[in-house]
Amino acid sequence: MIRQKAVEDSLAHDVPAVEHLQVLCRFREEFYGCLTRRADALFELADAVLCADGPVRDLVGLSLVPEHRRGHGALYDAINHGQVEISRLRRALAGLPLPRAAGGRIVLGVDVSPWLRPDAATSPGRLFCHTYGRGRGNAQMIPGWPYSFIAALEPGRTSWTAMLDALRLGPDDDLTTVTAGQVREVVGRLVAAGHHRPGAPNILVVLDAGYDVTRLAWLLADLPVDLVGRLRSDRVFRLPVPPRPPKASGRPPRHGPELRLADPASLPTPAITTTTDTRRYGTAVATSWDRAHPRLTRRAGWEHHTGQLPIIEGTLIRLVVERLPGERNPKPVWLWHSTADADTADVDRAWQAFLRRFDLEHTFRLFKQTLGWTAPKIRDPAAADRWTWLVLAAHTQLRLARTLTTDLRRPWERPAEPLRLTPARVRRGFRNLRPKTPLLARAPKLARPGPGRPPGRTNRRQAIIQPVGKTTDRSTVAGPEGRTS
């Protein structure tokens, strides 16, 4: 009787693990279905990324991983001539379980990470990507392929994110317009997958200072989303127009007094002030001003706007923390929340969600330093997109397997709780988990290598040197409403 009860308790304890394994198996089957050309080679290539002993340094090294049963020629052929049905893979990612914040709210983080290609003079579609060099304040512009990522963020401090989309920015793309369309498509897929229903809390989208958050709020006003974006400290905002005195003449003003972020003397009395004790940053003080808006001018994205320029009101938030790692005197962080007349709960939710945006940096570091996202020397941008989605699929499998693998801890590493393993430590045990999942790739066929180029003959088809940077004529750029001049 005691033994039977122990077995029942063990089965009850393994129910979540069995469910997680089923979700992982279904995703692997769906991922294989998204590979419409060179499917077997691409599928085994993704498994090689997951099962390699160390960080991925190059593509050819993955052909030596036992999980990749094909040669290096098939590997490069799959990257260069394979095909991934990206729209289907995006729907598969949106249908997976997503992390949620307090109250069941979905928090999405949007950021751009570059794939630097400074020596690839023959690769088209490169832009000058902003990167930080060695030393404080040493910023550099290096040619590369910038990719815009959208991920669902978890509520606590973690290095896990749920990647939902990736899109390469081209020379003709406007960052704000492309980001608005990308967020719109992701939200549409989340609604179609049943993650957001009418009456549920709005999806919170968090952005850094490189985005025009006010214009994004204007472009996404019809969606159930709230935006939180970081602002530069030299921005100038306007407050609402105060009541007009009686018998005032002249044209009524559209903007109220100025609010200069760099001038503390111009800051009026805040509407809300909250104080929160945090473990990492000490005491955090957040102050907010209601219905703050920028004064728009007819330039950049508003150059082709028809009619009067809108007034986009929101909540301006100033966050000051007691301490910050690496800085003695932390500077205040300015945020703009698209919700006007936000209450105390909205203000606290906004700045706490913005702090979770930095979890994306851990994911980008994993992509580049462990999974080898930027390691291949690929010329074709289409092949770069194909490899990017393979890395996203591999990262998604790691996230689904975070509760299924055992911790293969190094002797010098600290023990970690089973539910607190990092993605790199989950990757170590994925090789032992892989036999329990569907192995859909067929065995390779025996073949002989081709003759190749005859000895002594050089390549007569030299690649064309490609330009770097924006190539768009601003006079023909579509405005926010999609019209062109």
Short mmCIF file of C-alpha atoms in Angstrom, two decimals, residues 24 27 46 49-50 93 96 151-152 159-164 359-360 362-364 366-367 371 388-402 422-424 426-427 430:
data_model
loop_
_atom_site.label_atom_id
_atom_site.label_comp_id
_atom_site.label_asym_id
_atom_site.label_seq_id
_atom_site.Cartn_x
_atom_site.Cartn_y
_atom_site.Cartn_z
CA LEU A 24 8.58 20.35 -26.74
CA PHE A 27 7.16 22.20 -31.35
CA ALA A 46 19.58 23.05 -35.28
CA VAL A 49 23.62 23.87 -32.22
CA LEU A 50 21.78 22.49 -29.20
CA LEU A 93 6.10 30.53 -31.60
CA LEU A 96 3.49 28.31 -27.23
CA ALA A 151 10.22 38.73 -27.06
CA ALA A 152 7.83 38.11 -24.18
CA SER A 159 18.05 35.38 -18.32
CA TRP A 160 15.09 33.73 -20.09
CA THR A 161 12.93 35.39 -22.72
CA ALA A 162 10.34 33.95 -25.09
CA MET A 163 11.38 35.02 -28.59
CA LEU A 164 8.43 35.71 -30.88
CA ASP A 359 16.77 40.59 -19.90
CA LEU A 360 16.96 40.84 -23.69
CA HIS A 362 21.23 38.25 -21.77
CA THR A 363 19.44 36.60 -24.70
CA PHE A 364 21.52 38.51 -27.26
CA LEU A 366 23.57 33.88 -25.50
CA PHE A 367 22.81 34.12 -29.21
CA LEU A 371 24.70 29.63 -29.99
CA THR A 388 18.77 33.51 -37.58
CA TRP A 389 15.51 31.58 -37.48
CA LEU A 390 17.37 28.34 -36.81
CA VAL A 391 18.98 29.98 -33.79
CA LEU A 392 15.57 31.25 -32.62
CA ALA A 393 14.12 27.75 -32.95
CA ALA A 394 17.05 26.31 -30.98
CA HIS A 395 16.60 28.91 -28.23
CA THR A 396 12.88 28.13 -28.07
CA GLN A 397 13.63 24.44 -27.56
CA LEU A 398 15.97 25.36 -24.71
CA ARG A 399 13.19 27.39 -23.10
CA LEU A 400 10.75 24.49 -23.39
CA ALA A 401 13.33 22.10 -21.95
CA ARG A 402 14.32 24.24 -18.96
CA THR A 422 20.43 29.38 -17.17
CA PRO A 423 19.99 28.67 -20.89
CA ALA A 424 23.65 27.69 -21.22
CA VAL A 426 20.12 23.72 -19.93
CA ARG A 427 21.96 23.34 -23.24
CA PHE A 430 19.86 18.75 -24.03
#
